[in-house]
Amino acid sequence: MTRAEWKKVLVVEKILDGHMTNAEGAAALGLGVRQVIRLKKKYVEEGGAQALAHGNRGRKPKHAIPEEVKDHVVELYTTTYHGSNNCHFAELLEEHESIKLSTPSVRRILLSKGIKQAKPRRRKKAHQPRQRKPQAGMLWQIDATPYAWLEDRAPSFTLHAAIDDATGTVVGAVFRPTECREGYSLVMMQGIRNYGVPLGLYSDKHTIFRSPHETLSLEQELAGETKPLSDFGKAMAELHIEHIKALSPQAKGRIERLWGTFQDRLVIELRLLGVKTIEEANEALPKLLEKHNRKFAVQPKQAKSAYMEPDPSVKLEHVFTARKYRKPGHGNTLSYNGKVYTFAKPCKFRFDASATVEVRETLTGEVLVWHHGQAIALKETEKPVRDPATPTKKAEPAPPRKPAANHPWRLAWSPKQLQRNTNFAPGQVT
């Protein structure tokens, strides 16, 4: 019997012995008088103290989880869902196995078999977190992280992603072999096409986001640039997105915490889908992002969205490009990355010999000239090739020429020598 049950026995026995009244016993136990009368009757009729023990003691509850279900859950965890946390494991059991269990039940079942959670629970931080932005689209946070997303089925590669600060919605994500400008560009293009143009973007200070050059080159000054920007920074300026560079990882904590969630869940999801290559991972990623957003996205404080509608005349493929400045040569040709290009079609613009043009290379490798907000397609042309069999004739040196004796080159500056050279007749031999 429990301590509370023994207290009931003691009070009931005192009432029966006449040492306490029913009201005093009710006050001591914190019960009503009628309940104390029922306890007295039960004590007398059912044989003493044991009658006041709980009637279900020693019985198995009707809603208890059967042992065969527990064994099946443990087997599924060790064979199929190993590495998942308790909350995610409970969701996967309901989604794939039609076994509905609460997270505490799953935790108790695994602990009873000596299986502890793969990663410890994240403790709450003592510092005050930054408040979310009130409207969706006011700020995106963007970052990339390398990880063994396919475990031992493939080498590690990098996940690029962007998250909306107000809602926690992952607006875009893509896998790439390493952290690169192309990955960030693809993420931004996904988000802009699906949601709109955000007002601001928060990133770290990687050289992808900022120019390593502190001063402008002559070509950049002639092109009208006012401050050095990376290719990604120029795309942000063209789309009128305010680009903020964080000074520490803690400043963009929302996307830093996203990596912990993805490393917990995304690895298991990709394993269950049988993904073995980075190409297959990118194909499966959109549906996994939808699943993530349904569970973790929240409603913003203000229903009105801050997203800007993208200009339909602007092609994002021409915005997120690599950019260089070149001077056109003879015949409207220019050199780029060791190749010679010319205009694919007759161009209506005329470029001076001293003009500087902006050359853009898209993510698909297309090279074009950007002039007055218009894209002019280029095509590769062949360099003039010299025949190596034909030797190049070098000019012969001129024969040596000895000046005459009275040549001004031989004249001295002294008056005596000058008089002697003057009196020397031409052709005279001494």
XYZ file of C-alpha atoms in Angstrom, residues 13-345:
333
model
C -9.480 3.228 12.493
C -9.450 6.309 14.769
C -12.969 7.197 13.700
C -14.135 3.651 14.349
C -12.487 3.707 17.807
C -14.261 6.969 18.639
C -11.121 9.130 18.777
C -12.192 11.262 15.767
C -15.446 12.381 14.199
C -16.320 11.964 10.554
C -15.853 15.709 9.989
C -12.417 15.704 11.638
C -11.389 12.686 9.588
C -12.598 14.357 6.370
C -10.550 17.471 7.178
C -7.439 15.372 7.886
C -7.735 13.497 4.603
C -8.922 16.424 2.513
C -12.084 14.523 1.531
C -15.781 15.062 1.958
C -17.706 13.631 4.921
C -19.709 11.316 2.669
C -16.504 9.920 1.171
C -15.173 9.196 4.697
C -18.413 7.324 5.504
C -17.899 5.190 2.357
C -14.336 4.386 3.444
C -15.586 3.294 6.898
C -18.204 1.031 5.333
C -15.661 -0.490 2.938
C -13.198 -1.079 5.803
C -15.793 -2.892 7.889
C -17.458 -4.950 5.158
C -14.420 -6.009 3.096
C -12.071 -7.005 5.875
C -9.842 -4.263 7.089
C -6.988 -2.198 5.737
C -6.489 -4.081 2.470
C -9.939 -3.003 1.365
C -8.722 0.613 1.113
C -5.984 -0.250 -1.392
C -6.578 0.692 -5.018
C -8.622 -1.951 -6.783
C -6.490 -1.971 -9.979
C -3.235 -2.623 -8.183
C -1.483 -5.579 -9.774
C -3.772 -5.570 -12.815
C -2.589 -4.695 -16.310
C -4.327 -1.597 -17.721
C -6.624 -2.155 -20.683
C -4.907 0.581 -22.681
C -1.390 -0.811 -22.067
C 0.761 -1.366 -25.154
C 1.016 -5.114 -25.913
C 4.440 -6.669 -25.574
C 4.459 -7.849 -29.182
C 3.939 -4.240 -30.349
C 6.830 -3.098 -28.158
C 9.093 -5.798 -29.580
C 8.062 -4.847 -33.122
C 8.805 -1.159 -32.454
C 12.259 -1.991 -31.123
C 12.957 -4.197 -34.134
C 11.889 -1.443 -36.550
C 14.135 1.069 -34.822
C 17.214 -1.141 -34.880
C 16.768 -2.261 -38.502
C 15.095 0.552 -40.441
C 14.807 3.784 -38.447
C 18.024 3.715 -36.439
C 19.461 7.138 -35.659
C 16.129 8.967 -35.611
C 15.094 10.896 -32.513
C 12.055 9.852 -30.494
C 9.714 12.494 -31.941
C 10.675 11.744 -35.543
C 10.517 7.991 -34.915
C 6.943 8.299 -33.619
C 5.993 10.227 -36.774
C 7.636 7.648 -39.036
C 5.841 4.781 -37.271
C 2.481 6.419 -37.926
C 3.362 7.383 -41.522
C 4.978 4.153 -42.732
C 3.894 1.421 -40.289
C 0.388 2.617 -39.213
C 1.502 2.392 -35.561
C 0.271 5.387 -33.601
C 2.268 5.981 -30.434
C 3.068 9.113 -28.489
C 6.631 10.368 -28.234
C 6.850 9.562 -24.465
C 5.613 6.014 -25.154
C 8.257 5.520 -27.824
C 10.917 6.875 -25.483
C 9.854 4.494 -22.653
C 9.799 1.489 -24.991
C 13.303 2.181 -26.289
C 14.704 2.911 -22.834
C 13.228 -0.334 -21.502
C 15.361 -2.155 -24.078
C 18.465 -0.125 -23.260
C 18.278 2.062 -26.377
C 19.018 5.704 -25.691
C 18.352 8.613 -28.029
C 21.147 9.032 -30.568
C 21.543 12.739 -29.813
C 20.831 14.445 -26.486
C 17.962 16.852 -26.223
C 18.833 20.433 -26.999
C 18.806 22.505 -23.868
C 17.119 25.860 -23.841
C 19.444 28.818 -23.983
C 19.468 31.370 -21.218
C 19.780 34.381 -23.543
C 16.754 36.183 -24.935
C 16.175 35.167 -28.560
C 15.669 37.795 -31.245
C 12.044 38.366 -32.181
C 10.894 37.175 -35.591
C 10.121 39.673 -38.318
C 6.385 40.504 -38.328
C 5.750 39.859 -42.045
C 6.710 37.068 -44.384
C 9.268 38.194 -46.946
C 10.889 40.885 -44.829
C 14.068 38.856 -44.297
C 15.561 35.624 -45.549
C 18.524 33.883 -43.948
C 20.799 31.923 -46.283
C 23.663 29.539 -45.579
C 25.252 26.207 -46.557
C 26.588 23.245 -44.598
C 28.576 20.135 -45.631
C 27.417 16.827 -44.159
C 27.211 13.095 -44.883
C 23.594 13.419 -46.039
C 23.629 9.947 -47.621
C 25.680 8.414 -44.783
C 28.075 5.835 -46.263
C 26.208 5.528 -49.585
C 27.994 8.537 -51.124
C 30.686 11.103 -50.259
C 29.730 14.147 -48.224
C 28.274 17.123 -50.091
C 26.833 20.525 -49.220
C 23.243 21.600 -48.689
C 22.420 25.233 -49.563
C 19.162 26.606 -48.134
C 17.282 29.803 -47.292
C 14.643 30.228 -44.574
C 12.071 32.982 -44.037
C 12.648 34.683 -40.698
C 8.974 35.429 -39.990
C 7.467 31.997 -40.703
C 10.364 29.523 -40.564
C 9.462 28.358 -44.078
C 12.354 26.893 -46.059
C 11.902 28.826 -49.309
C 14.566 26.971 -51.290
C 17.269 24.326 -50.984
C 19.669 22.459 -53.252
C 22.523 19.980 -52.875
C 25.896 20.812 -54.456
C 29.309 19.094 -54.187
C 30.780 22.122 -52.356
C 29.662 25.541 -51.143
C 29.460 27.694 -54.266
C 27.826 30.698 -55.876
C 25.789 28.446 -58.167
C 24.176 26.736 -55.170
C 23.179 30.017 -53.532
C 21.892 31.331 -56.867
C 19.684 28.267 -57.409
C 18.250 28.647 -53.880
C 17.396 32.308 -54.494
C 15.810 31.523 -57.863
C 13.643 28.807 -56.257
C 12.467 31.123 -53.495
C 11.746 34.090 -55.767
C 9.739 31.973 -58.213
C 7.696 30.277 -55.468
C 7.183 33.180 -53.054
C 8.432 36.492 -54.470
C 11.326 38.899 -54.005
C 12.211 39.438 -50.301
C 13.102 42.825 -48.879
C 16.330 41.661 -47.236
C 18.818 38.807 -47.137
C 21.007 37.801 -44.183
C 24.206 35.861 -44.889
C 27.714 35.377 -43.533
C 30.821 37.174 -44.828
C 31.940 34.514 -47.282
C 33.705 35.881 -50.370
C 30.762 34.609 -52.412
C 28.712 37.383 -50.816
C 31.336 40.131 -50.667
C 34.090 41.198 -53.026
C 37.630 40.458 -51.822
C 38.806 43.603 -53.625
C 38.528 46.791 -51.612
C 38.995 49.147 -54.567
C 37.265 49.355 -57.920
C 39.079 48.405 -61.091
C 39.256 50.828 -64.028
C 36.663 48.787 -65.942
C 34.295 48.887 -62.950
C 34.679 52.649 -62.643
C 33.991 53.110 -66.364
C 30.908 50.871 -65.993
C 29.520 53.235 -63.340
C 29.940 51.046 -60.234
C 30.250 52.893 -56.933
C 31.482 50.118 -54.629
C 33.026 46.688 -55.127
C 30.463 43.862 -55.158
C 30.719 40.156 -55.796
C 28.713 38.600 -58.603
C 26.112 37.491 -56.053
C 26.074 40.977 -54.508
C 25.467 42.530 -57.938
C 22.468 40.227 -58.410
C 21.060 41.367 -55.048
C 21.550 45.014 -55.997
C 19.846 44.437 -59.359
C 16.822 42.897 -57.609
C 16.798 45.692 -54.966
C 17.321 43.231 -52.098
C 19.086 44.667 -49.061
C 22.023 42.362 -48.380
C 23.127 42.194 -44.719
C 26.301 40.323 -43.745
C 26.330 38.834 -40.241
C 29.376 39.187 -38.031
C 28.858 35.825 -36.252
C 26.953 32.542 -36.760
C 24.767 33.334 -33.726
C 23.380 36.368 -35.532
C 21.673 34.103 -38.087
C 20.628 31.510 -35.532
C 17.392 30.525 -37.273
C 19.129 28.865 -40.198
C 21.889 27.509 -37.942
C 19.197 25.650 -35.961
C 17.704 24.459 -39.249
C 20.870 22.458 -39.912
C 20.391 20.544 -36.666
C 16.820 19.665 -37.668
C 17.841 18.614 -41.176
C 20.763 16.513 -39.933
C 18.323 14.726 -37.592
C 15.495 14.161 -40.056
C 16.680 14.592 -43.640
C 19.287 11.832 -43.367
C 16.620 9.314 -42.254
C 14.147 10.431 -44.943
C 16.739 10.079 -47.717
C 17.670 6.633 -46.407
C 14.033 5.473 -46.465
C 13.705 6.709 -50.060
C 16.773 4.697 -51.086
C 18.633 7.768 -52.395
C 22.229 6.980 -53.391
C 23.431 9.958 -55.468
C 23.361 13.731 -55.223
C 21.155 13.890 -58.331
C 18.547 11.627 -56.728
C 18.758 13.690 -53.530
C 17.948 16.877 -55.444
C 14.963 15.159 -57.090
C 13.572 14.086 -53.699
C 14.296 17.385 -51.950
C 11.159 19.404 -52.983
C 8.718 16.924 -51.414
C 10.827 16.691 -48.271
C 10.799 20.492 -47.986
C 6.999 20.526 -48.276
C 6.794 17.950 -45.478
C 9.174 19.992 -43.314
C 7.271 23.241 -43.877
C 3.927 21.635 -43.015
C 5.265 20.599 -39.628
C 7.550 23.463 -38.624
C 6.343 26.619 -40.401
C 4.384 29.095 -38.260
C 1.974 31.920 -38.989
C 3.521 35.422 -39.099
C 2.404 38.119 -36.684
C 0.939 40.121 -39.563
C -1.007 38.416 -42.318
C 0.059 40.956 -44.945
C 3.048 39.760 -46.944
C 6.129 41.899 -47.604
C 7.150 40.033 -50.750
C 7.641 42.093 -53.900
C 6.266 40.828 -57.186
C 9.134 39.959 -59.556
C 9.311 41.996 -62.748
C 8.028 39.704 -65.542
C 10.509 41.253 -67.988
C 13.466 40.237 -65.802
C 14.860 36.777 -66.393
C 16.474 35.407 -63.252
C 18.843 33.361 -65.420
C 20.346 36.646 -66.642
C 20.577 38.087 -63.109
C 22.361 35.291 -61.231
C 25.413 35.157 -63.473
C 29.184 35.465 -63.420
C 30.132 38.944 -64.664
C 33.280 40.296 -66.315
C 34.162 43.404 -68.297
C 35.762 43.160 -71.736
C 36.676 45.450 -74.643
C 35.425 44.342 -78.078
C 38.131 43.784 -80.679
C 38.077 43.963 -84.448
C 34.937 42.538 -86.012
C 32.971 42.762 -82.740
C 34.889 39.889 -81.197
C 35.872 39.561 -77.560
C 37.877 37.131 -75.476
C 36.393 35.357 -72.446
C 37.831 32.424 -70.494
C 40.367 31.653 -73.194
C 37.771 31.583 -75.989
C 36.822 34.096 -78.671
C 33.183 35.088 -79.062
C 31.235 37.169 -81.540
C 27.606 38.215 -81.739
C 25.256 35.369 -82.633
C 23.108 37.741 -84.701
